[in-house]
Amino acid sequence: MYTRKNQRDLTGAEKKSFVNAVLELKRRGHYDEFVRTHVEFYTPDGESGLRSGHMAPTFFPWHRRFLLEFEGALRSVDPGVSLPYWDWTKDNTPAAALWGDDFLGGTGRSRDQQVMTGPFAYRSGNWTVRDNVTDDPFLTRDLGRPGRDPIVLPTVRELESAMKRPVYDVAPWDSTPTKGFRNGLEGWVKPGVDQPWRNHNRVHRWVGGDMLGAASPNDPVFWLHHAFVDLLWDRWQARHPKAGYLPAKKLPAGDPQSGRVISLHEPMPPWNVTPSAMLGHAKTYRYA
Amino acid sequence: MTGATTGVTAGGGRTRRALLRTLFGLGALGGTAAALAPLVRADRAARTRTVDPPAPGARPYREAVEETYRGRHISIRPSAGVATTGPAAYRPGVHPGVPADDVLVDGRPLKLMRRADGGWMSVVNHFESFPTPLAAARAAVDDLHGARLSLDGPMLHHA
């Protein structure tokens, strides 16, 4: 059993080990497989087809499993490495140590959003983006979108509006519910409101660049963001101990979401793993 | 957790994914292809919350658009006949959604997808939806900051 630490508590050596393990996975071609998997398993709720990673109750267990797979790959390079998490309610400016040259590097330059600093800058020679929305080979960011209409990261209050919700998720189990923890944290709100994203979705928007699009894992901050999302699921479970993953049972054939939403004991693609198997992780890792 | 393969290797991983996809039933809503014609199907409206109408002046998907927006050319050419989303069009490994050739930015496909409330999303922004394909395309131009859309990203086909 190993520990996932808050990124602000990592030592210089730990940051270096983490970065080196990520770069090695990239060098081997393995990193980009994870990007492709994430793209493949994003089915929006206005399309038919099974939803696994997003706009669905499996948002949490799917990403938990996805992160475990990535972390396993990192640990096959260096067994001492684990995923750090990024608490964006606290480390919420581009000046945070997270964005230092010794860690993830900083925001993109204004001309083309290209990240010019840190180990994941294209010009370092070790991070070429291949499976991407654009044909730019360089990583892009636009932290806080400072030009027009700036954004702030989710506040403790915004997060609390999700964490206090007593029910895990509600029908129709997609991006439309205004109740339920899952969509409160995933962060879909009605379009037309000012800054129509909350919590998880807002963070993707705040980072901008590649993190905004279909191929968001091209930015390694993806893993630190989702590690915190994973921790938040732990915290929510601890706070609402009588609440469980929903839907608990397979949706009946007449339900409009039948075949599109995965219930507690049904397997999540691409693995043969059910949400029920992903509810906890005490035997594998803990959060510090 | 251990055990499951990552799907990293080409052979076994892909086959397993294809099998899982078949098992998980793409056919629950076989009629979804028709959902693109009216913005809201009557039966869905009855079951779900109401959908915001398109913004005033917004063109429905069926109309073609050619415009230059912030120096970039947006072209929207609706597919002839029934839209090809849904199970019939789903190819393993291809990002689900609206046929990419329908919407072009500077001649390159911009893949769009539908959200349950009738909104449109593009591959450039997976965390927000827009009332019309044109609005989604303009927002994509805003967020691309001059970058060109990829011709062979994972959203379009599998390598």
Short mmCIF file of C-alpha atoms in Angstrom, two decimals:
data_model
loop_
_atom_site.label_atom_id
_atom_site.label_comp_id
_atom_site.label_asym_id
_atom_site.label_seq_id
_atom_site.Cartn_x
_atom_site.Cartn_y
_atom_site.Cartn_z
CA MET A 1 0.00 0.00 0.00
CA TYR A 2 1.49 3.33 -1.04
CA THR A 3 0.67 6.98 -0.52
CA ARG A 4 -0.50 9.73 -2.85
CA LYS A 5 0.67 13.08 -1.59
CA ASN A 6 -0.49 16.62 -2.05
CA GLN A 7 1.74 18.03 -4.77
CA ARG A 8 2.67 20.96 -2.52
CA ASP A 9 4.26 18.51 -0.07
CA LEU A 10 6.52 16.77 -2.56
CA THR A 11 10.23 17.10 -2.06
CA GLY A 12 12.41 18.20 -4.93
CA ALA A 13 13.57 14.63 -5.35
CA GLU A 14 10.02 13.33 -5.45
CA LYS A 15 9.05 15.84 -8.09
CA LYS A 16 12.03 14.84 -10.15
CA SER A 17 11.21 11.15 -9.87
CA PHE A 18 7.63 11.75 -10.89
CA VAL A 19 8.59 13.88 -13.87
CA ASN A 20 11.21 11.38 -14.99
CA ALA A 21 8.77 8.49 -14.81
CA VAL A 22 6.23 10.40 -16.91
CA LEU A 23 8.88 11.33 -19.46
CA GLU A 24 9.98 7.71 -19.67
CA LEU A 25 6.44 6.52 -20.36
CA LYS A 26 6.26 9.12 -23.09
CA ARG A 27 9.55 8.01 -24.55
CA ARG A 28 8.32 4.43 -24.66
CA GLY A 29 5.14 5.39 -26.49
CA HIS A 30 3.04 4.18 -23.60
CA TYR A 31 1.89 7.61 -22.45
CA ASP A 32 0.04 8.31 -25.67
CA GLU A 33 -1.99 5.12 -25.29
CA PHE A 34 -3.60 6.68 -22.25
CA VAL A 35 -4.47 9.79 -24.23
CA ARG A 36 -6.13 7.67 -26.88
CA THR A 37 -8.07 5.65 -24.33
CA HIS A 38 -9.46 8.81 -22.75
CA VAL A 39 -10.56 10.09 -26.15
CA GLU A 40 -12.18 6.80 -27.01
CA PHE A 41 -14.23 6.59 -23.85
CA TYR A 42 -15.77 10.03 -23.97
CA THR A 43 -19.31 9.51 -25.22
CA PRO A 44 -21.44 12.60 -24.83
CA ASP A 45 -24.97 12.18 -23.57
CA GLY A 46 -26.63 13.54 -26.70
CA GLU A 47 -25.24 10.62 -28.67
CA SER A 48 -26.33 7.02 -28.38
CA GLY A 49 -23.88 4.51 -27.02
CA LEU A 50 -22.57 3.59 -23.63
CA ARG A 51 -21.23 6.36 -21.42
CA SER A 52 -18.38 5.39 -19.19
CA GLY A 53 -15.88 8.12 -18.37
CA HIS A 54 -18.03 11.24 -18.50
CA MET A 55 -21.54 12.56 -18.17
CA ALA A 56 -22.38 9.39 -16.26
CA PRO A 57 -22.36 7.86 -12.78
CA THR A 58 -19.18 5.99 -13.69
CA PHE A 59 -17.29 9.28 -13.88
CA PHE A 60 -15.67 8.49 -10.52
CA PRO A 61 -14.99 4.74 -10.73
CA TRP A 62 -13.92 4.93 -14.37
CA HIS A 63 -11.34 7.61 -13.66
CA ARG A 64 -10.22 5.80 -10.51
CA ARG A 65 -9.47 2.74 -12.59
CA PHE A 66 -7.89 4.82 -15.36
CA LEU A 67 -5.60 6.54 -12.88
CA LEU A 68 -4.62 3.25 -11.31
CA GLU A 69 -3.60 1.97 -14.68
CA PHE A 70 -1.50 5.01 -15.39
CA GLU A 71 0.03 4.94 -11.94
CA GLY A 72 0.84 1.26 -12.41
CA ALA A 73 2.68 2.17 -15.57
CA LEU A 74 4.63 4.88 -13.72
CA ARG A 75 5.50 2.42 -10.97
CA SER A 76 6.76 -0.06 -13.51
CA VAL A 77 9.33 2.59 -14.40
CA ASP A 78 10.00 3.64 -10.80
CA PRO A 79 8.32 1.72 -7.94
CA GLY A 80 8.77 4.70 -5.63
CA VAL A 81 6.53 6.98 -7.68
CA SER A 82 2.83 7.61 -7.07
CA LEU A 83 0.37 10.17 -8.38
CA PRO A 84 0.38 13.48 -6.50
CA TYR A 85 -2.90 15.35 -6.20
CA TRP A 86 -3.60 18.99 -6.85
CA ASP A 87 -5.97 20.71 -4.41
CA TRP A 88 -7.14 23.49 -6.67
CA THR A 89 -9.17 25.15 -3.91
CA LYS A 90 -5.87 26.04 -2.26
CA ASP A 91 -3.15 26.10 -4.90
CA ASN A 92 -5.18 28.26 -7.17
CA THR A 93 -2.89 30.63 -9.05
CA PRO A 94 -0.34 30.25 -11.83
CA ALA A 95 2.28 31.14 -9.22
CA ALA A 96 1.76 27.87 -7.33
CA ALA A 97 4.79 25.57 -7.06
CA LEU A 98 2.87 23.12 -9.23
CA TRP A 99 3.67 25.26 -12.25
CA GLY A 100 7.36 25.61 -11.47
CA ASP A 101 10.12 24.82 -13.91
CA ASP A 102 11.07 21.81 -11.82
CA PHE A 103 7.61 20.35 -11.97
CA LEU A 104 4.91 20.89 -14.58
CA GLY A 105 6.20 24.13 -16.08
CA GLY A 106 4.07 27.21 -16.50
CA THR A 107 1.38 28.73 -18.65
CA GLY A 108 1.60 29.07 -22.41
CA ARG A 109 2.88 32.17 -24.17
CA SER A 110 0.16 34.41 -25.48
CA ARG A 111 0.99 34.04 -29.16
CA ASP A 112 0.15 30.36 -29.47
CA GLN A 113 -0.42 29.14 -25.91
CA GLN A 114 2.78 27.13 -26.17
CA VAL A 115 4.27 26.05 -22.85
CA MET A 116 7.88 27.25 -22.90
CA THR A 117 9.10 26.24 -19.44
CA GLY A 118 9.55 23.04 -17.51
CA PRO A 119 10.08 19.44 -18.59
CA PHE A 120 6.94 19.25 -20.73
CA ALA A 121 7.74 22.19 -22.96
CA TYR A 122 8.09 21.10 -26.55
CA ARG A 123 11.40 22.85 -26.83
CA SER A 124 12.83 20.62 -24.10
CA GLY A 125 12.78 17.89 -26.70
CA ASN A 126 11.08 15.34 -24.46
CA TRP A 127 7.41 16.11 -24.90
CA THR A 128 5.88 15.99 -28.34
CA VAL A 129 2.11 15.94 -28.46
CA ARG A 130 0.92 13.53 -31.10
CA ASP A 131 -2.66 12.41 -30.52
CA ASN A 132 -4.30 15.77 -30.34
CA VAL A 133 -7.09 18.03 -31.42
CA THR A 134 -4.66 20.34 -33.23
CA ASP A 135 -1.59 19.54 -35.24
CA ASP A 136 0.64 21.52 -32.91
CA PRO A 137 3.33 19.26 -31.48
CA PHE A 138 3.70 21.46 -28.41
CA LEU A 139 1.80 21.38 -25.13
CA THR A 140 -0.52 24.34 -24.68
CA ARG A 141 -2.00 26.07 -21.63
CA ASP A 142 -3.77 29.33 -20.89
CA LEU A 143 -3.92 29.37 -17.11
CA GLY A 144 -6.84 31.42 -15.93
CA ARG A 145 -7.57 32.67 -19.46
CA PRO A 146 -6.14 36.08 -18.61
CA GLY A 147 -6.88 37.79 -21.91
CA ARG A 148 -10.62 37.99 -22.19
CA ASP A 149 -13.07 36.97 -19.49
CA PRO A 150 -10.67 35.56 -16.89
CA ILE A 151 -11.58 32.51 -14.85
CA VAL A 152 -10.81 31.50 -11.29
CA LEU A 153 -10.44 27.96 -10.05
CA PRO A 154 -13.30 26.47 -8.03
CA THR A 155 -13.57 27.96 -4.58
CA VAL A 156 -14.16 26.01 -1.41
CA ARG A 157 -17.74 27.24 -1.58
CA GLU A 158 -18.25 25.95 -5.12
CA LEU A 159 -16.82 22.61 -4.10
CA GLU A 160 -19.00 22.48 -1.02
CA SER A 161 -22.11 22.90 -3.14
CA ALA A 162 -21.29 19.47 -4.57
CA MET A 163 -19.85 17.82 -1.45
CA LYS A 164 -22.96 18.50 0.61
CA ARG A 165 -25.29 16.72 -1.81
CA PRO A 166 -26.56 13.60 -0.03
CA VAL A 167 -27.27 11.43 -3.07
CA TYR A 168 -24.58 10.06 -5.37
CA ASP A 169 -26.38 10.62 -8.68
CA VAL A 170 -29.91 10.86 -10.09
CA ALA A 171 -31.77 10.06 -13.30
CA PRO A 172 -31.23 10.69 -16.14
CA TRP A 173 -27.63 10.02 -15.02
CA ASP A 174 -26.15 12.43 -17.56
CA SER A 175 -24.93 16.02 -17.73
CA THR A 176 -28.30 17.54 -16.91
CA PRO A 177 -29.06 16.79 -13.21
CA THR A 178 -28.96 19.66 -10.76
CA LYS A 179 -28.97 17.19 -7.89
CA GLY A 180 -26.52 14.47 -7.02
CA PHE A 181 -22.87 14.62 -6.08
CA ARG A 182 -21.56 13.18 -9.33
CA ASN A 183 -22.75 15.92 -11.67
CA GLY A 184 -22.16 18.53 -8.99
CA LEU A 185 -18.51 17.54 -8.96
CA GLU A 186 -18.17 16.72 -12.64
CA GLY A 187 -19.54 20.21 -13.12
CA TRP A 188 -22.01 20.38 -16.00
CA VAL A 189 -24.45 23.24 -15.74
CA LYS A 190 -27.04 24.71 -18.04
CA PRO A 191 -25.46 26.59 -20.93
CA GLY A 192 -26.14 30.27 -21.01
CA VAL A 193 -25.20 30.89 -17.38
CA ASP A 194 -22.10 32.93 -16.78
CA GLN A 195 -19.08 30.60 -16.93
CA PRO A 196 -21.07 27.40 -17.38
CA TRP A 197 -18.70 25.00 -15.68
CA ARG A 198 -18.20 23.97 -12.08
CA ASN A 199 -15.58 22.10 -10.11
CA HIS A 200 -13.97 19.40 -12.26
CA ASN A 201 -15.07 20.95 -15.56
CA ARG A 202 -14.02 24.40 -14.43
CA VAL A 203 -10.49 23.18 -13.72
CA HIS A 204 -10.12 21.85 -17.25
CA ARG A 205 -11.31 25.22 -18.54
CA TRP A 206 -8.97 27.13 -16.21
CA VAL A 207 -5.88 25.30 -17.42
CA GLY A 208 -6.99 25.71 -21.03
CA GLY A 209 -5.03 24.63 -24.08
CA ASP A 210 -4.83 20.87 -24.42
CA MET A 211 -6.59 20.35 -21.07
CA LEU A 212 -9.70 21.94 -22.55
CA GLY A 213 -10.14 19.48 -25.37
CA ALA A 214 -10.81 15.86 -26.15
CA ALA A 215 -7.18 14.88 -25.61
CA SER A 216 -6.78 16.47 -22.18
CA PRO A 217 -4.35 13.83 -20.78
CA ASN A 218 -1.74 15.31 -23.10
CA ASP A 219 -1.12 17.67 -20.20
CA PRO A 220 0.30 15.73 -17.24
CA VAL A 221 -1.62 18.00 -14.86
CA PHE A 222 -4.59 15.86 -15.91
CA TRP A 223 -3.43 13.13 -13.52
CA LEU A 224 -2.94 15.47 -10.56
CA HIS A 225 -6.34 17.02 -11.15
CA HIS A 226 -8.08 13.68 -11.32
CA ALA A 227 -6.20 12.39 -8.29
CA PHE A 228 -7.82 15.21 -6.32
CA VAL A 229 -11.20 14.40 -7.88
CA ASP A 230 -10.62 10.83 -6.72
CA LEU A 231 -9.80 12.03 -3.20
CA LEU A 232 -12.96 14.11 -3.21
CA TRP A 233 -14.96 10.99 -3.92
CA ASP A 234 -13.36 9.42 -0.81
CA ARG A 235 -14.29 12.48 1.24
CA TRP A 236 -17.84 12.48 -0.03
CA GLN A 237 -18.25 8.79 0.87
CA ALA A 238 -16.92 9.45 4.37
CA ARG A 239 -19.32 12.33 4.78
CA HIS A 240 -22.35 10.44 3.50
CA PRO A 241 -21.70 6.91 4.70
CA LYS A 242 -25.20 5.65 4.06
CA ALA A 243 -25.21 6.80 0.46
CA GLY A 244 -23.96 4.47 -2.23
CA TYR A 245 -23.20 4.40 -5.91
CA LEU A 246 -26.29 4.74 -8.07
CA PRO A 247 -27.84 3.32 -10.08
CA ALA A 248 -27.55 0.20 -7.95
CA LYS A 249 -29.37 -2.03 -10.41
CA LYS A 250 -29.21 -2.41 -14.14
CA LEU A 251 -31.63 0.00 -15.80
CA PRO A 252 -34.71 -1.71 -17.24
CA ALA A 253 -35.04 -2.04 -20.99
CA GLY A 254 -37.66 0.69 -21.24
CA ASP A 255 -35.51 3.30 -19.54
CA PRO A 256 -34.18 5.88 -22.02
CA GLN A 257 -30.76 5.45 -20.47
CA SER A 258 -30.79 1.67 -20.72
CA GLY A 259 -27.61 0.47 -22.38
CA ARG A 260 -26.04 3.89 -21.93
CA VAL A 261 -25.36 3.96 -18.21
CA ILE A 262 -23.47 1.43 -16.09
CA SER A 263 -24.98 0.28 -12.82
CA LEU A 264 -23.12 -0.80 -9.70
CA HIS A 265 -22.39 -4.37 -10.74
CA GLU A 266 -21.98 -4.00 -14.47
CA PRO A 267 -18.52 -3.92 -16.03
CA MET A 268 -16.93 -0.72 -17.24
CA PRO A 269 -15.18 -0.81 -20.60
CA PRO A 270 -12.37 -1.18 -21.55
CA TRP A 271 -11.70 -3.23 -18.40
CA ASN A 272 -13.85 -5.93 -16.94
CA VAL A 273 -14.20 -4.04 -13.69
CA THR A 274 -17.42 -2.96 -12.01
CA PRO A 275 -18.05 0.27 -10.10
CA SER A 276 -18.57 -1.90 -7.01
CA ALA A 277 -14.96 -3.06 -7.27
CA MET A 278 -13.79 0.54 -7.42
CA LEU A 279 -15.62 1.99 -4.44
CA GLY A 280 -12.56 1.81 -2.20
CA HIS A 281 -8.81 1.53 -2.54
CA ALA A 282 -7.60 0.96 1.01
CA LYS A 283 -5.53 -2.05 0.05
CA THR A 284 -3.77 -0.22 -2.74
CA TYR A 285 -3.18 3.42 -1.85
CA ARG A 286 -4.03 6.08 0.68
CA TYR A 287 -4.05 9.85 0.49
CA ALA A 288 -1.84 11.97 2.69
CA MET B 1 -5.78 -3.03 -9.32
CA THR B 2 -3.98 -5.74 -11.21
CA GLY B 3 -5.04 -8.17 -13.80
CA ALA B 4 -6.81 -6.42 -16.61
CA THR B 5 -4.76 -5.66 -19.65
CA THR B 6 -4.34 -2.09 -20.56
CA GLY B 7 -5.19 -2.55 -24.18
CA VAL B 8 -1.75 -1.21 -24.98
CA THR B 9 -0.84 -3.88 -27.43
CA ALA B 10 -2.58 -3.85 -30.73
CA GLY B 11 -4.03 -7.30 -31.01
CA GLY B 12 -5.68 -8.54 -27.86
CA GLY B 13 -6.57 -5.14 -26.51
CA ARG B 14 -8.41 -4.01 -29.60
CA THR B 15 -10.30 -7.23 -30.04
CA ARG B 16 -11.43 -7.16 -26.45
CA ARG B 17 -12.58 -3.61 -26.77
CA ALA B 18 -14.55 -4.40 -29.88
CA LEU B 19 -16.20 -7.32 -28.14
CA LEU B 20 -17.04 -5.26 -25.08
CA ARG B 21 -18.54 -2.63 -27.28
CA THR B 22 -20.81 -5.15 -28.96
CA LEU B 23 -21.85 -6.60 -25.63
CA PHE B 24 -22.69 -3.24 -24.20
CA GLY B 25 -25.27 -2.65 -26.78
CA LEU B 26 -25.09 0.29 -29.03
CA GLY B 27 -28.65 -0.26 -30.02
CA ALA B 28 -30.66 0.90 -27.04
CA LEU B 29 -31.60 4.07 -28.82
CA GLY B 30 -31.49 3.04 -32.43
CA GLY B 31 -33.66 5.94 -33.39
CA THR B 32 -31.25 8.54 -32.08
CA ALA B 33 -30.08 9.37 -35.59
CA ALA B 34 -33.39 11.11 -36.15
CA ALA B 35 -32.87 13.24 -33.05
CA LEU B 36 -30.75 15.63 -35.04
CA ALA B 37 -33.67 16.72 -37.16
CA PRO B 38 -35.77 18.52 -34.57
CA LEU B 39 -33.74 19.90 -31.73
CA VAL B 40 -35.89 18.06 -29.20
CA ARG B 41 -37.86 14.93 -29.83
CA ALA B 42 -41.30 15.04 -28.31
CA ASP B 43 -40.83 11.85 -26.32
CA ARG B 44 -37.50 12.95 -24.92
CA ALA B 45 -38.95 16.30 -23.95
CA ALA B 46 -41.64 14.49 -22.05
CA ARG B 47 -39.05 12.54 -20.06
CA THR B 48 -36.37 15.16 -19.60
CA ARG B 49 -36.27 18.79 -18.72
CA THR B 50 -37.05 21.25 -21.52
CA VAL B 51 -34.29 22.26 -23.86
CA ASP B 52 -33.36 25.87 -24.38
CA PRO B 53 -34.27 26.97 -27.89
CA PRO B 54 -31.43 28.09 -30.15
CA ALA B 55 -30.37 31.68 -29.70
CA PRO B 56 -32.28 34.20 -31.80
CA GLY B 57 -30.90 34.26 -35.32
CA ALA B 58 -29.12 30.96 -34.88
CA ARG B 59 -29.24 28.74 -37.92
CA PRO B 60 -30.44 25.18 -37.51
CA TYR B 61 -28.04 22.46 -38.49
CA ARG B 62 -29.74 21.79 -41.77
CA GLU B 63 -28.59 25.07 -43.26
CA ALA B 64 -25.19 25.55 -44.76
CA VAL B 65 -22.91 28.23 -43.37
CA GLU B 66 -19.87 29.86 -44.85
CA GLU B 67 -18.37 32.63 -42.80
CA THR B 68 -15.11 34.19 -41.84
CA TYR B 69 -14.83 34.59 -38.11
CA ARG B 70 -11.75 36.19 -36.55
CA GLY B 71 -9.85 35.56 -39.73
CA ARG B 72 -10.73 31.88 -39.92
CA HIS B 73 -13.10 30.25 -42.32
CA ILE B 74 -16.00 28.28 -40.90
CA SER B 75 -17.94 26.02 -43.21
CA ILE B 76 -20.99 24.01 -42.16
CA ARG B 77 -22.45 21.59 -44.65
CA PRO B 78 -25.12 19.35 -43.19
CA SER B 79 -24.98 15.72 -44.25
CA ALA B 80 -27.37 14.74 -46.98
CA GLY B 81 -30.12 12.50 -45.69
CA VAL B 82 -30.22 11.06 -42.22
CA ALA B 83 -27.38 12.00 -39.92
CA THR B 84 -24.96 9.19 -39.46
CA THR B 85 -24.52 9.14 -35.72
CA GLY B 86 -25.75 6.29 -33.63
CA PRO B 87 -24.99 2.59 -33.77
CA ALA B 88 -24.86 2.32 -37.54
CA ALA B 89 -22.02 4.80 -37.71
CA TYR B 90 -20.07 3.70 -34.68
CA ARG B 91 -16.69 2.35 -35.59
CA PRO B 92 -14.46 0.93 -32.86
CA GLY B 93 -11.88 3.38 -31.74
CA VAL B 94 -13.49 6.36 -33.39
CA HIS B 95 -14.69 9.14 -31.19
CA PRO B 96 -18.48 9.16 -31.29
CA GLY B 97 -20.27 12.16 -32.72
CA VAL B 98 -21.41 14.08 -35.74
CA PRO B 99 -19.64 13.37 -39.01
CA ALA B 100 -16.56 15.52 -38.89
CA ASP B 101 -16.70 16.59 -42.53
CA ASP B 102 -19.83 18.56 -41.87
CA VAL B 103 -18.05 21.34 -40.04
CA LEU B 104 -14.73 22.67 -41.23
CA VAL B 105 -12.46 25.33 -39.86
CA ASP B 106 -10.01 26.47 -42.53
CA GLY B 107 -10.86 23.35 -44.46
CA ARG B 108 -10.15 20.94 -41.61
CA PRO B 109 -12.82 18.86 -39.89
CA LEU B 110 -14.12 19.96 -36.52
CA LYS B 111 -15.77 17.02 -34.84
CA LEU B 112 -18.98 17.97 -33.08
CA MET B 113 -21.04 16.01 -30.59
CA ARG B 114 -24.46 16.46 -29.06
CA ARG B 115 -25.27 17.05 -25.45
CA ALA B 116 -28.47 15.72 -23.90
CA ASP B 117 -29.99 19.19 -23.64
CA GLY B 118 -29.63 19.66 -27.38
CA GLY B 119 -26.41 21.61 -27.16
CA TRP B 120 -23.35 21.13 -29.38
CA MET B 121 -19.82 20.40 -28.28
CA SER B 122 -16.60 20.23 -30.21
CA VAL B 123 -13.36 18.36 -29.66
CA VAL B 124 -11.69 21.66 -28.86
CA ASN B 125 -13.76 22.10 -25.71
CA HIS B 126 -15.05 19.00 -23.96
CA PHE B 127 -16.42 20.84 -20.97
CA GLU B 128 -18.97 23.21 -22.38
CA SER B 129 -21.76 23.09 -24.96
CA PHE B 130 -23.25 25.67 -27.30
CA PRO B 131 -26.71 26.22 -28.76
CA THR B 132 -25.81 25.66 -32.42
CA PRO B 133 -23.03 24.12 -34.52
CA LEU B 134 -22.01 27.61 -35.56
CA ALA B 135 -21.70 28.77 -31.97
CA ALA B 136 -19.60 25.70 -31.19
CA ALA B 137 -17.41 26.36 -34.22
CA ARG B 138 -16.89 30.01 -33.30
CA ALA B 139 -16.02 29.04 -29.74
CA ALA B 140 -13.54 26.53 -31.15
CA VAL B 141 -11.93 29.30 -33.19
CA ASP B 142 -11.67 31.38 -30.03
CA ASP B 143 -9.99 28.56 -28.15
CA LEU B 144 -7.73 27.37 -30.96
CA HIS B 145 -5.75 30.63 -30.82
CA GLY B 146 -4.72 30.16 -34.42
CA ALA B 147 -3.83 26.48 -34.24
CA ARG B 148 -4.86 24.20 -37.09
CA LEU B 149 -7.12 21.25 -36.45
CA SER B 150 -5.41 17.91 -36.74
CA LEU B 151 -6.19 15.78 -39.78
CA ASP B 152 -5.44 12.52 -38.03
CA GLY B 153 -6.19 12.95 -34.35
CA PRO B 154 -7.73 10.07 -32.42
CA MET B 155 -11.10 11.75 -32.63
CA LEU B 156 -11.30 11.23 -36.35
CA HIS B 157 -10.11 7.73 -36.92
CA HIS B 158 -7.91 5.10 -35.48
CA ALA B 159 -4.32 4.88 -36.67
#
